[in-house]
CSV table of C-alpha atoms in Angstrom, one decimal:
chain,number,residue,atom,x,y,z
A,230,MET,CA,-84.1,-0.7,-25.0
A,231,SER,CA,-87.1,-2.8,-24.0
A,232,GLY,CA,-86.0,-3.3,-20.3
A,233,PRO,CA,-83.4,-2.6,-17.8
A,234,PRO,CA,-79.7,-3.7,-18.4
A,235,ASP,CA,-79.0,-7.3,-17.4
A,236,ASP,CA,-77.0,-6.3,-14.3
A,237,VAL,CA,-79.9,-4.5,-12.7
A,238,ALA,CA,-82.7,-6.7,-14.0
A,239,PRO,CA,-83.0,-8.7,-10.7
A,240,LEU,CA,-83.3,-5.5,-8.7
A,241,ASP,CA,-85.9,-4.2,-11.1
A,242,ARG,CA,-88.0,-7.4,-10.7
A,243,ALA,CA,-87.7,-7.2,-6.9
A,244,LEU,CA,-88.8,-3.6,-6.9
A,245,ASP,CA,-91.7,-4.4,-9.2
A,246,ALA,CA,-92.9,-7.1,-6.8
A,247,ILE,CA,-93.2,-4.7,-3.9
A,248,ARG,CA,-96.9,-3.8,-3.2
A,249,PHE,CA,-98.1,-1.4,-0.5
A,250,ALA,CA,-101.5,-1.8,1.1
A,251,PRO,CA,-102.9,-0.6,4.4
A,252,ARG,CA,-103.0,-3.2,7.1
A,253,ALA,CA,-106.5,-4.8,7.8
A,254,SER,CA,-106.9,-3.0,11.1
A,255,LEU,CA,-106.3,0.5,9.8
A,256,GLY,CA,-110.0,1.2,8.9
A,257,PRO,CA,-111.4,0.1,12.3
A,258,GLU,CA,-108.7,2.0,14.1
A,259,ILE,CA,-109.6,5.3,12.2
A,260,GLU,CA,-113.3,4.7,12.9
A,261,GLY,CA,-112.6,4.1,16.6
A,262,ARG,CA,-110.5,7.3,16.9
A,263,ALA,CA,-113.3,9.3,15.1
A,264,ARG,CA,-116.0,8.0,17.5
A,265,ARG,CA,-113.8,8.9,20.5
A,266,GLY,CA,-113.4,12.4,19.1
A,267,GLU,CA,-109.7,12.3,18.5
A,268,ALA,CA,-108.6,15.0,16.1
A,269,PRO,CA,-106.2,14.2,13.3
A,270,VAL,CA,-102.6,15.3,14.1
A,271,ARG,CA,-101.4,17.9,11.6
A,272,PRO,CA,-97.7,18.6,11.4
A,273,SER,CA,-96.6,22.1,12.3
A,274,ARG,CA,-95.0,24.3,9.7
A,275,ARG,CA,-91.6,23.7,11.3
A,276,SER,CA,-91.9,19.9,11.2
A,277,ARG,CA,-93.3,20.0,7.6
A,278,GLY,CA,-90.2,22.0,6.5
A,279,TRP,CA,-87.9,19.5,8.3
A,280,MET,CA,-89.6,16.6,6.6
A,281,LEU,CA,-89.4,18.3,3.2
A,282,GLY,CA,-85.7,19.0,3.8
A,283,ALA,CA,-85.0,15.4,4.8
A,284,GLY,CA,-86.9,14.1,1.8
A,285,ALA,CA,-84.8,16.4,-0.5
A,286,VAL,CA,-81.6,15.1,1.1
A,287,ALA,CA,-82.7,11.5,0.7
A,288,ALA,CA,-83.7,12.1,-3.0
A,289,GLY,CA,-80.3,13.7,-3.6
A,290,LEU,CA,-78.4,10.8,-2.0
A,291,ALA,CA,-80.5,8.3,-4.1
A,292,ALA,CA,-79.7,10.2,-7.3
A,293,ALA,CA,-76.0,10.3,-6.4
A,294,ALA,CA,-76.0,6.6,-5.8
A,295,LEU,CA,-77.6,5.9,-9.1
A,296,ALA,CA,-75.1,8.2,-10.9
A,297,MET,CA,-72.3,6.0,-9.6
A,298,PRO,CA,-72.8,2.5,-11.0
A,299,GLY,CA,-70.0,1.0,-9.0
A,300,LEU,CA,-72.0,1.6,-5.8
A,301,THR,CA,-75.3,0.3,-7.0
A,302,THR,CA,-74.4,-2.7,-9.1
A,303,LYS,CA,-71.5,-5.0,-9.7
A,304,ALA,CA,-69.6,-4.1,-12.8
A,305,GLU,CA,-69.2,-7.0,-15.2
A,306,ILE,CA,-65.9,-7.0,-17.0
A,307,THR,CA,-64.5,-9.0,-20.0
A,308,VAL,CA,-60.8,-9.8,-20.1
A,309,ASP,CA,-59.1,-11.5,-23.0
A,310,ARG,CA,-55.5,-12.6,-22.7
A,311,CYS,CA,-53.4,-14.4,-25.3
A,312,CYS,CA,-51.1,-16.2,-26.1
A,313,TRP,CA,-49.7,-19.2,-24.3
A,314,ASP,CA,-49.5,-23.0,-24.8
A,315,LEU,CA,-52.5,-23.9,-22.6
A,316,ASP,CA,-53.6,-27.0,-24.5
A,317,GLY,CA,-50.2,-28.7,-24.7
A,318,GLY,CA,-49.9,-28.4,-28.5
A,319,GLY,CA,-46.4,-26.9,-28.2
A,320,GLU,CA,-47.2,-23.5,-29.7
A,321,ALA,CA,-48.0,-20.3,-27.8
A,322,ASP,CA,-51.3,-19.9,-29.6
A,323,ASP,CA,-53.9,-20.3,-26.9
A,324,GLY,CA,-55.9,-17.6,-25.1
A,325,VAL,CA,-58.3,-17.1,-22.3
A,326,ARG,CA,-61.4,-14.9,-22.2
A,327,VAL,CA,-63.0,-14.3,-18.8
A,328,VAL,CA,-66.3,-12.6,-18.0
A,329,ALA,CA,-66.4,-11.8,-14.3
A,330,TRP,CA,-67.8,-9.4,-11.8
A,331,ARG,CA,-65.0,-6.8,-11.4
A,332,ASP,CA,-62.5,-8.2,-8.9
A,333,ALA,CA,-65.0,-11.0,-7.9
A,334,ASP,CA,-66.6,-14.2,-9.2
A,335,VAL,CA,-66.0,-15.6,-12.6
A,336,ARG,CA,-69.2,-15.7,-14.7
A,337,ARG,CA,-67.8,-17.3,-17.9
A,338,LEU,CA,-64.5,-18.7,-19.0
A,339,TRP,CA,-63.2,-19.8,-22.4
A,340,ILE,CA,-59.9,-21.3,-23.4
A,341,TYR,CA,-59.4,-20.9,-27.2
A,342,GLU,CA,-56.8,-21.5,-29.9
A,343,ASP,CA,-56.0,-18.3,-31.6
A,344,VAL,CA,-56.2,-19.7,-35.2
A,345,ASP,CA,-56.3,-16.3,-36.9
A,346,GLN,CA,-53.4,-14.9,-34.7
A,347,SER,CA,-55.5,-11.9,-33.8
A,348,GLY,CA,-54.5,-11.9,-30.1
A,349,GLY,CA,-58.1,-12.3,-29.0
A,350,LEU,CA,-61.1,-14.5,-29.3
A,351,THR,CA,-62.8,-14.2,-32.7
A,352,ARG,CA,-65.2,-16.3,-34.8
A,353,ALA,CA,-62.3,-17.9,-36.6
A,354,ASP,CA,-60.8,-19.3,-33.4
A,355,VAL,CA,-61.4,-22.8,-32.0
A,356,VAL,CA,-62.9,-22.9,-28.5
A,357,ARG,CA,-61.1,-25.7,-26.6
A,358,PHE,CA,-63.1,-25.3,-23.3
A,359,GLU,CA,-66.0,-23.2,-22.1
A,360,ARG,CA,-67.6,-23.0,-18.7
A,361,GLY,CA,-70.3,-20.9,-16.9
A,362,ALA,CA,-70.3,-19.5,-13.4
A,363,ALA,CA,-69.8,-22.9,-11.8
A,364,PRO,CA,-66.6,-24.9,-12.3
A,365,ALA,CA,-67.0,-27.7,-14.8
A,366,LEU,CA,-65.2,-30.8,-15.9
A,367,ALA,CA,-65.3,-31.3,-19.7
A,368,ALA,CA,-64.5,-35.1,-19.5
A,369,ALA,CA,-63.7,-37.6,-16.9
A,370,GLY,CA,-61.0,-40.4,-17.0
A,371,VAL,CA,-58.8,-38.7,-19.6
A,372,PRO,CA,-55.3,-40.3,-19.6
A,373,GLY,CA,-52.2,-38.2,-19.7
A,374,LEU,CA,-53.5,-35.1,-18.0
A,375,VAL,CA,-51.1,-32.2,-17.6
A,376,THR,CA,-51.6,-29.1,-15.4
A,377,ARG,CA,-50.5,-25.7,-16.6
A,378,GLU,CA,-50.6,-22.5,-14.7
A,379,GLN,CA,-50.4,-18.8,-15.8
A,380,CYS,CA,-49.7,-16.3,-13.0
A,381,CYS,CA,-50.0,-13.5,-12.2
A,382,LEU,CA,-52.1,-11.3,-14.4
A,383,ASP,CA,-55.3,-9.3,-14.0
A,384,PHE,CA,-57.9,-11.9,-15.2
A,385,ASP,CA,-60.9,-10.4,-13.3
A,386,GLY,CA,-60.5,-6.7,-14.1
A,387,GLY,CA,-59.8,-5.7,-10.5
A,388,GLY,CA,-56.6,-3.8,-11.4
A,389,PRO,CA,-53.7,-5.6,-9.7
A,390,ALA,CA,-51.9,-8.6,-11.4
A,391,ASP,CA,-53.0,-11.0,-8.7
A,392,ASP,CA,-54.9,-13.6,-10.6
A,393,GLY,CA,-53.8,-16.9,-12.0
A,394,LEU,CA,-55.2,-19.4,-14.5
A,395,LEU,CA,-55.1,-23.1,-13.9
A,396,VAL,CA,-55.6,-25.4,-16.9
A,397,ILE,CA,-55.8,-29.2,-16.9
A,398,GLY,CA,-55.6,-30.9,-20.2
A,399,ALA,CA,-54.4,-33.8,-22.3
A,400,PRO,CA,-51.8,-32.7,-25.0
A,401,PRO,CA,-51.8,-31.9,-27.8
A,402,ASP,CA,-55.2,-30.0,-27.8
A,403,ARG,CA,-57.6,-31.1,-25.1
A,404,VAL,CA,-58.6,-28.9,-22.2
A,405,VAL,CA,-60.5,-30.8,-19.5
A,406,MET,CA,-60.8,-28.1,-16.8
A,407,ALA,CA,-59.9,-24.5,-16.3
A,408,ALA,CA,-60.2,-22.1,-13.4
A,409,ILE,CA,-59.2,-18.6,-12.3
A,410,PHE,CA,-57.7,-18.1,-8.8
A,411,GLU,CA,-56.6,-15.1,-6.9
A,412,ARG,CA,-53.2,-14.8,-5.2
A,413,PRO,CA,-53.1,-11.7,-3.0
A,414,ALA,CA,-49.7,-9.9,-2.7
A,415,GLY,CA,-47.3,-11.6,-0.4
A,416,THR,CA,-48.8,-15.1,-0.6
A,417,ALA,CA,-46.7,-17.9,-1.7
A,418,THR,CA,-49.3,-20.6,-2.2
A,419,ARG,CA,-52.3,-21.0,-4.4
A,420,LEU,CA,-55.6,-20.0,-2.8
A,421,PRO,CA,-58.9,-22.0,-3.3
A,422,LEU,CA,-60.3,-21.7,-6.8
A,423,ARG,CA,-63.4,-19.6,-7.5
């Protein structure tokens, strides 16, 4: 591996950019203290032991945090669900693949036709719609738009079946827009799309 994993690359760049340098007034301050005869303060054995102990605890906590990826980085999850009639073609042969931060924002979204009937997105399938992290409209002014909704499943990998899929398309095989939304337990209306 030539570099850090993609999910920690921004943190790695931020840490690489940190530079430590003494402040400009440090040299004159030390010279002034030496001229006045101030002796350097040396920590006692007791305070050195406390500082070493505190450093060891801090190092242990940092190592524990790095060992638990869920605490240090968002976990990216891929969810592939099939098969419904999402494009209006009449057959339950369409699927959705979602790449999201676990139980959070959608990063990528594909609506596809499961041509090879594998139950998941493969090279043989036809992608009807694709979007990145920001919602997108594939075409404007399309006549005969129909809205389809699939709810409630786990589309974002968070665990509970509290996510829905909203697809707007023109039958028989055009998808113009698609979005994932979350409906927490007990809510009867759709929440804002993410």
